[in-house]
mmCIF file of C-alpha atoms in Angstrom:
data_model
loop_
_atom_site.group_PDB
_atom_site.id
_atom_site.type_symbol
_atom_site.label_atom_id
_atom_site.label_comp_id
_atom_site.label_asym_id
_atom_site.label_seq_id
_atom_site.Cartn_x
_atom_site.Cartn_y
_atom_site.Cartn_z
ATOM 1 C CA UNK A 1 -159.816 76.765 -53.132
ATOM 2 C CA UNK A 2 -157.238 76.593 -56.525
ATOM 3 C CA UNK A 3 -154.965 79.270 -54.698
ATOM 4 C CA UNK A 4 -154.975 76.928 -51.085
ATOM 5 C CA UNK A 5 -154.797 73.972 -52.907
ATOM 6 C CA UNK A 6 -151.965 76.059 -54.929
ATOM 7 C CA UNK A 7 -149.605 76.537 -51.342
ATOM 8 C CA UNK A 8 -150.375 73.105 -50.012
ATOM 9 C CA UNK A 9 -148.494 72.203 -53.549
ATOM 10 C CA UNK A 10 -145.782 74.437 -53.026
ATOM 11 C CA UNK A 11 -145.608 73.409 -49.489
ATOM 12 C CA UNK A 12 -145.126 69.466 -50.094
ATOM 13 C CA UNK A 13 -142.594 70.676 -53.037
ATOM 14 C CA UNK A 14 -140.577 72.732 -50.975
ATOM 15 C CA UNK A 15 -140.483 69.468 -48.074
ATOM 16 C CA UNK A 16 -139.734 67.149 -51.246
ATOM 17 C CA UNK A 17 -137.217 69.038 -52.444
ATOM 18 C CA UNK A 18 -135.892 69.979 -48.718
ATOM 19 C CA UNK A 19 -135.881 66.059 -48.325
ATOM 20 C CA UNK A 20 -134.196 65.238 -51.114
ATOM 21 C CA UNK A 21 -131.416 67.309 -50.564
ATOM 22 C CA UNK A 22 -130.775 66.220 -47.265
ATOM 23 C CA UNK A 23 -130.789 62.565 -48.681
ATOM 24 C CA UNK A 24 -128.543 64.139 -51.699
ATOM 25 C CA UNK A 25 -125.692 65.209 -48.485
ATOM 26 C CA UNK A 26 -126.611 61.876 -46.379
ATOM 27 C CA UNK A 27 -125.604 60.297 -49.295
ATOM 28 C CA UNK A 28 -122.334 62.090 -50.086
ATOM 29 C CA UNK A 29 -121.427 61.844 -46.877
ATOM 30 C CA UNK A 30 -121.752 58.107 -46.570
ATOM 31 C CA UNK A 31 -119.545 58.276 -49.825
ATOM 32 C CA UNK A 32 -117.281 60.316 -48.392
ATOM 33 C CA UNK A 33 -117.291 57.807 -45.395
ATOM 34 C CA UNK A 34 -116.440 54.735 -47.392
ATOM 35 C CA UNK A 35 -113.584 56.418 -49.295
ATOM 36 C CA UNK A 36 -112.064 57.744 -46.169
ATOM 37 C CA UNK A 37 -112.270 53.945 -44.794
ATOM 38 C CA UNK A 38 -111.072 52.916 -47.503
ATOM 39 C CA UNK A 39 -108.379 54.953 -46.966
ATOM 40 C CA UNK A 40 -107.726 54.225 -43.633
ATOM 41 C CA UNK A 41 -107.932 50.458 -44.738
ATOM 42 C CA UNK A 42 -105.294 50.859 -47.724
ATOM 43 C CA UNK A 43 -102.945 52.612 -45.363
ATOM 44 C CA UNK A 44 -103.258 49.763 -42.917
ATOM 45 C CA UNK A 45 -102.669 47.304 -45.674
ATOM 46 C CA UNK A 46 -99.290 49.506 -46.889
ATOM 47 C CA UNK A 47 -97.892 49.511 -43.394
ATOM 48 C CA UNK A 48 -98.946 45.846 -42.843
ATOM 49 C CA UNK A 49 -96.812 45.019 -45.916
ATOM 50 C CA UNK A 50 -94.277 47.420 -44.743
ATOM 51 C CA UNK A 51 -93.780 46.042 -41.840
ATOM 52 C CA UNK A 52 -93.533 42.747 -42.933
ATOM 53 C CA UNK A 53 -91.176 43.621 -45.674
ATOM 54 C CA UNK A 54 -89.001 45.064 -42.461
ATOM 55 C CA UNK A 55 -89.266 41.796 -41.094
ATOM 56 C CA UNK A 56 -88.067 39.602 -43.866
ATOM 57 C CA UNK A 57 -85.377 41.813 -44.148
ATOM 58 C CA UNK A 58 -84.181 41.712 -40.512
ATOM 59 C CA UNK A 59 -84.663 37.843 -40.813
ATOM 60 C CA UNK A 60 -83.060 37.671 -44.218
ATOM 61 C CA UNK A 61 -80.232 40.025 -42.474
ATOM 62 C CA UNK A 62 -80.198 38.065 -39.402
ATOM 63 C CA UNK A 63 -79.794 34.375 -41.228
ATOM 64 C CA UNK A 64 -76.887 36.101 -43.240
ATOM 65 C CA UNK A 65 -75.144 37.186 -40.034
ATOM 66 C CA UNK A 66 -75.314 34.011 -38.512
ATOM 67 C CA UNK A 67 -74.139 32.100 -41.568
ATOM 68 C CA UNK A 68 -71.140 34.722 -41.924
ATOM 69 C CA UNK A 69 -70.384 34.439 -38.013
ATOM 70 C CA UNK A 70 -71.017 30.401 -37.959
ATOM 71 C CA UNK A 71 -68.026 30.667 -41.124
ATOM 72 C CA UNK A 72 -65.800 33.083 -39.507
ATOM 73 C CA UNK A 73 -65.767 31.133 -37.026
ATOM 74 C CA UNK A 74 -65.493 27.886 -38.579
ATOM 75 C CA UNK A 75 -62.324 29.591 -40.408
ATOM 76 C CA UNK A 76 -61.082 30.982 -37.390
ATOM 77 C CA UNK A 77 -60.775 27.321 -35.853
ATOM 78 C CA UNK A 78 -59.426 25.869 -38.986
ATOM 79 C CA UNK A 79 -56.749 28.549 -39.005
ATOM 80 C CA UNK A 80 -56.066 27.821 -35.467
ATOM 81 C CA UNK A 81 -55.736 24.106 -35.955
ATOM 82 C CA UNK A 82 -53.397 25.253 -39.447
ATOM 83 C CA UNK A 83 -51.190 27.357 -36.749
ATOM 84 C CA UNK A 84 -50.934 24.533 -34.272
ATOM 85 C CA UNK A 85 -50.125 21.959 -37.003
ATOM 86 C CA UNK A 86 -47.468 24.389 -38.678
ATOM 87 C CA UNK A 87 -45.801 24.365 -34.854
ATOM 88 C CA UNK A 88 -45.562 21.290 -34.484
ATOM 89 C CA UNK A 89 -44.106 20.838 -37.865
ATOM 90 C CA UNK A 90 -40.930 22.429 -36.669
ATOM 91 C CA UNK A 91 -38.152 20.803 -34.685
ATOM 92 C CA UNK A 92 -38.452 21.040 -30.985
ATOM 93 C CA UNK A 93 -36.018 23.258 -29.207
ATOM 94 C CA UNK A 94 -34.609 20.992 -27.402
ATOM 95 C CA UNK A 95 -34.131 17.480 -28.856
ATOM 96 C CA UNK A 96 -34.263 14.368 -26.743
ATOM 97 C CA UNK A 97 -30.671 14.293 -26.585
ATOM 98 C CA UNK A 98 -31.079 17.938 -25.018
ATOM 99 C CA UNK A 99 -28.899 19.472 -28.046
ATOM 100 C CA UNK A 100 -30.551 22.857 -28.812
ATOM 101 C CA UNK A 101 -31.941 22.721 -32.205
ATOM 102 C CA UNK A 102 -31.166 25.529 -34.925
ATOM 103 C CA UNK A 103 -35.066 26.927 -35.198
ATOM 104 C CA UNK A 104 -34.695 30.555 -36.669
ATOM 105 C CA UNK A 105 -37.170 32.899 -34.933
ATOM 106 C CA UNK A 106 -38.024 33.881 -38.779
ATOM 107 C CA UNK A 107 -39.651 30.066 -38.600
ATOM 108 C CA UNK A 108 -41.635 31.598 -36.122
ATOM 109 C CA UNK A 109 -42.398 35.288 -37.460
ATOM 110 C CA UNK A 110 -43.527 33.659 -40.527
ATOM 111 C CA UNK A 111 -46.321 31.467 -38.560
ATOM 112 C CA UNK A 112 -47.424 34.360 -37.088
ATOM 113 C CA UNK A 113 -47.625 36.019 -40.426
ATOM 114 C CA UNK A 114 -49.135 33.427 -42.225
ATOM 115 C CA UNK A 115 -52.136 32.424 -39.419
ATOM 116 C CA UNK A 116 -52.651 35.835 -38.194
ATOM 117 C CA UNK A 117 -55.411 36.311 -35.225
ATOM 118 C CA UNK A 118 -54.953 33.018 -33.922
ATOM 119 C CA UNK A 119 -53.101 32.048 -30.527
ATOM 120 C CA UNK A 120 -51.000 29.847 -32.039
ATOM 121 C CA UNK A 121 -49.613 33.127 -33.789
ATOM 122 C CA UNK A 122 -49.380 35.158 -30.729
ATOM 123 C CA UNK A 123 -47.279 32.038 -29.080
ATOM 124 C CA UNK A 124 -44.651 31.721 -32.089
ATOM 125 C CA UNK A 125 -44.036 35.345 -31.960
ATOM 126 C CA UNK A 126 -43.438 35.359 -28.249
ATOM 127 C CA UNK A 127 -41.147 32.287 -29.000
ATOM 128 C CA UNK A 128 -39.630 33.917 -31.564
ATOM 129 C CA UNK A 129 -38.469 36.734 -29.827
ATOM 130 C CA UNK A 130 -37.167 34.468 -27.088
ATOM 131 C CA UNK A 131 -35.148 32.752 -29.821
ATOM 132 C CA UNK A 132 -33.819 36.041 -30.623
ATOM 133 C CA UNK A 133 -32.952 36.705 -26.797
ATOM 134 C CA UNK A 134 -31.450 33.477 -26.335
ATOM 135 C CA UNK A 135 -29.255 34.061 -29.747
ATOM 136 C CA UNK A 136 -28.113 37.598 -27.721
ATOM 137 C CA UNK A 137 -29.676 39.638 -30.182
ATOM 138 C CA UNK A 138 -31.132 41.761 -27.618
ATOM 139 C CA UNK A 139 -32.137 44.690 -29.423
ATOM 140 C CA UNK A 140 -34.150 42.979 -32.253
ATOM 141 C CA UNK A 141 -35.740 41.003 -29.072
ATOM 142 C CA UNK A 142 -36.471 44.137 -27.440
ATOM 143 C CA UNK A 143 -38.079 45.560 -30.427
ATOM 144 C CA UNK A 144 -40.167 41.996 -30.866
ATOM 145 C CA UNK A 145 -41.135 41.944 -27.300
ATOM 146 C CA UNK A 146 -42.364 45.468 -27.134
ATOM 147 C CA UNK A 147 -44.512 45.143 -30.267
ATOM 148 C CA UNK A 148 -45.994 41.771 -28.359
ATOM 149 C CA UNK A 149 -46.575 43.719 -25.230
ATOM 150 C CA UNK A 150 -48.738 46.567 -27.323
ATOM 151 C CA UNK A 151 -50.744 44.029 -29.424
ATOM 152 C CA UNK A 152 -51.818 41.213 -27.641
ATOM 153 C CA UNK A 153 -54.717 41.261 -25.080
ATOM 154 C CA UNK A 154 -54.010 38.332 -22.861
ATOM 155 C CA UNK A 155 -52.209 39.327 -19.642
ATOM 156 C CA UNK A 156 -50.539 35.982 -19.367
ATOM 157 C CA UNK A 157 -48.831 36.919 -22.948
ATOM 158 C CA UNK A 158 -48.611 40.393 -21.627
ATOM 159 C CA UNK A 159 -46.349 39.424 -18.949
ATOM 160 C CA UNK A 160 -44.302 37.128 -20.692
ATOM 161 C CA UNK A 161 -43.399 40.084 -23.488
ATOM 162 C CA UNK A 162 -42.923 42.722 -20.049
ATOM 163 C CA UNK A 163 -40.240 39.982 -18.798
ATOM 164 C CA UNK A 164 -38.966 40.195 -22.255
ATOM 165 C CA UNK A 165 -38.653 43.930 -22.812
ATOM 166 C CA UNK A 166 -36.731 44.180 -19.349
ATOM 167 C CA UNK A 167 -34.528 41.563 -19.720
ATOM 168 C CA UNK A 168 -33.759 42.405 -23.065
ATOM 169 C CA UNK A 169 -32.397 45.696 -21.977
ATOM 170 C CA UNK A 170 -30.582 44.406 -19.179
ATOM 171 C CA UNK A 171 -28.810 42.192 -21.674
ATOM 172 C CA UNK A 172 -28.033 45.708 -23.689
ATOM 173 C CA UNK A 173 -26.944 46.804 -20.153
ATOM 174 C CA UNK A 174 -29.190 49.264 -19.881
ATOM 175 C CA UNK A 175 -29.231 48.815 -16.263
ATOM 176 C CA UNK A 176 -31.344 51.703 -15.035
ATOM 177 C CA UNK A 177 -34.242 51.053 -18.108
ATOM 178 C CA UNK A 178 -34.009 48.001 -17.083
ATOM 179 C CA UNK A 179 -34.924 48.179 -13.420
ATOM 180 C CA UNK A 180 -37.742 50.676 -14.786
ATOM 181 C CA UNK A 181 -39.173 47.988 -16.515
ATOM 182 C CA UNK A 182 -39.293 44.671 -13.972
ATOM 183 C CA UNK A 183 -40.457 47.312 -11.412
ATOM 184 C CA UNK A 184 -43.550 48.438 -13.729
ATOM 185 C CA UNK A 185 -43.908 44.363 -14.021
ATOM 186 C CA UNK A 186 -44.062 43.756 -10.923
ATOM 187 C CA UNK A 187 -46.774 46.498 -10.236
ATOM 188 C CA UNK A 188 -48.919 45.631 -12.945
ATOM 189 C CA UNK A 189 -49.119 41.731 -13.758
ATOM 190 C CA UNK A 190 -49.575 41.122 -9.947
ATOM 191 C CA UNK A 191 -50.528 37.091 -9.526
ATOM 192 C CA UNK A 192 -48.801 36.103 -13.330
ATOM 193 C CA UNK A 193 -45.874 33.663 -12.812
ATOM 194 C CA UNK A 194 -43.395 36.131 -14.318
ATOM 195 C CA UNK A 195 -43.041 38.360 -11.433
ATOM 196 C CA UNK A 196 -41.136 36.047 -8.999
ATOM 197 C CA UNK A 197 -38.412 36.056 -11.155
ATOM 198 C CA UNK A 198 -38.703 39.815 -12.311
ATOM 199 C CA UNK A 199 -38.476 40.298 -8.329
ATOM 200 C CA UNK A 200 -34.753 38.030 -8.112
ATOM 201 C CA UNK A 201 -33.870 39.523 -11.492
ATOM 202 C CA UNK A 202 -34.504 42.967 -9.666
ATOM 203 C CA UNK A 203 -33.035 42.260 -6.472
ATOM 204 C CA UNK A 204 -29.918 41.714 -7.911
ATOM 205 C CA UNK A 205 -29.546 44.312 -10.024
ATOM 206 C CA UNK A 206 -30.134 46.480 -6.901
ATOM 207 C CA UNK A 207 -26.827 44.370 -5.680
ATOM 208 C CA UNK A 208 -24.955 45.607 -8.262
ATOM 209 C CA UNK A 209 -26.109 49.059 -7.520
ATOM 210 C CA UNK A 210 -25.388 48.552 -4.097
ATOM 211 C CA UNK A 211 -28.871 49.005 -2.759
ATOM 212 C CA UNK A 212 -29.037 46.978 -0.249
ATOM 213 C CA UNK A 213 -32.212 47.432 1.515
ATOM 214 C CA UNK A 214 -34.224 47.221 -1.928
ATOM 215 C CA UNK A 215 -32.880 43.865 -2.094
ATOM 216 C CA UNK A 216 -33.574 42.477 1.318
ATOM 217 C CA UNK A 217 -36.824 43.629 0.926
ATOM 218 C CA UNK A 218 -37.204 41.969 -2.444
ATOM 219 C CA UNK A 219 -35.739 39.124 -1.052
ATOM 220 C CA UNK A 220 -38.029 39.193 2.181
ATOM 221 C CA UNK A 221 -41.223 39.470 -0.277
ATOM 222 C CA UNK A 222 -40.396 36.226 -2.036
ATOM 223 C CA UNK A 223 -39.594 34.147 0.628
ATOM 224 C CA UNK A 224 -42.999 35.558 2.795
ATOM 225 C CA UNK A 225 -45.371 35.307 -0.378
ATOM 226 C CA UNK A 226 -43.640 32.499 -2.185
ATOM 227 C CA UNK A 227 -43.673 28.199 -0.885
ATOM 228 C CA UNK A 228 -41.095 27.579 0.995
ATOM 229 C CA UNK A 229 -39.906 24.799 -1.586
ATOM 230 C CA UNK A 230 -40.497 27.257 -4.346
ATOM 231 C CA UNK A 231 -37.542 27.256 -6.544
ATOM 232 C CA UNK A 232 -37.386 31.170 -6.218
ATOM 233 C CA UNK A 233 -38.144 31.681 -2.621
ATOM 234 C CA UNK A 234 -35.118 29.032 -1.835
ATOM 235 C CA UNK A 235 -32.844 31.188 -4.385
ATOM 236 C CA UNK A 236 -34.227 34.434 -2.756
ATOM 237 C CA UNK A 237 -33.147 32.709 0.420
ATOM 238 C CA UNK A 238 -29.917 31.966 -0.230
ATOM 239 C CA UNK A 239 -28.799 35.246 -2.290
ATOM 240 C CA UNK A 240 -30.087 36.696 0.807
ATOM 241 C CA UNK A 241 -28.140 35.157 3.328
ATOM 242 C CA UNK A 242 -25.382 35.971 0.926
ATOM 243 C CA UNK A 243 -26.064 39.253 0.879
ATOM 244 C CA UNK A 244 -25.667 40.012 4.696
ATOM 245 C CA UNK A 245 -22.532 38.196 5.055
ATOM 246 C CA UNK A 246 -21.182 40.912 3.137
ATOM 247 C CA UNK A 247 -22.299 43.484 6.407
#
């Protein structure tokens, strides 16, 4: 009948219409789908270039380094060969004849000033203060030595400047700062070639003080630890002997 036939219509509208919505969202959510992996995709393809921008930049960062460190360094050796040459340059202390030259320790200040960070520098100011010592200027090589002591970081240097410091101040006759001093050598640079002297140079300063026992037992030390043809155990030997024929 026209009112059947009427439903059956409405029916197949209403499942046409039902369909074509759910194709309508299907759609739109397939759209919605490709942006959001699209998305996804463009913010792979930002931290991809990201990334690789990082990269460069550690590798552009990393080629500058090494060129600055291959310079520095190629600097470093040139001033150290400039040092060397600039020590050689000056008279030797002692000439063949064996006359002592006049080389001012300013000669040497002024190497160490002019080739700074370089061992060629931290030798002429060591030097230089020995000049200084030797000339009996004992306070200005005091001061030299002690400024040595607190700036370089080689303990063969280190020792050398310790010596220094103490022997300078004996030579102001500062006796007791003195004895302070080669006894906090002796302690510390254990093994360096400075001590078996600091150990005479100590042992008879204790003579003068008449502490005898410190000396023997100075003396004892260098002859048990020292070669028996070493020039200090033989001088430790002797002062020794000397020093008990006065009991």
């Amino acid at each position: 009948t026209a009112i059947e036939n009427d439903l059956h219509l409405k029916r197949l509208e209403k499942v046409l219409t039902d369909k074509c919505i759910e194709n309508a969202q299907i759609g739109e959510q397939r759209k919605i789908g490709e942006i959001e992996q699209n998305v996804r995709e463009q913010e792979l393809l930002d931290k991809k270039e990201k990334l690789e921008q990082e990269i460069q930049q550690l590798e552009d960062f990393h080629k500058k380094a090494t060129f600055e460190e291959t310079q520095r360094l190629k600097d470093l050796n040139q001033n150290e060969i400039n040092a060397n040459a600039a020590m050689f340059a000056l008279p030797s202390l002692v000439c063949a004849s064996g006359k002592t030259t006049e080389v001012k320790a300013e000669e040497f200040q002024k190497i160490a000033d002019e080739y700074p960070n370089t061992k060629a520098a931290d030798r002429a100011e060591l030097i230089g203060a020995g000049v200084l010592f030797g000339d009996g200027k004992y306070a200005e090589a005091e001061k030299q030595f002690t400024k040595i002591l607190s700036e370089e970081d080689s303990t063969v240097l280190q020792a050398q400047a310790a010596l220094g410091v103490a022997a300078s101040l004996e030579g102001q006759g500062k006796i007791p700062e003195a004895i302070a001093k080669y006894q906090e050598l002796v302690a510390k640079y254990q093994g360096e070639n400075v001590v078996p002297p600091a150990k005479l140079t100590l042992a008879r300063l204790f003579e003068t003080q008449n502490k005898s026992e410190d000396a023997l037992k100075l003396y004892d030390d260098l002859m048990r630890a020292q070669n028996p043809y070493d020039p200090w155990a033989a001088e430790a030997r002797e002062r020794r002997e000397l020093l008990l024929q006065k009991f």
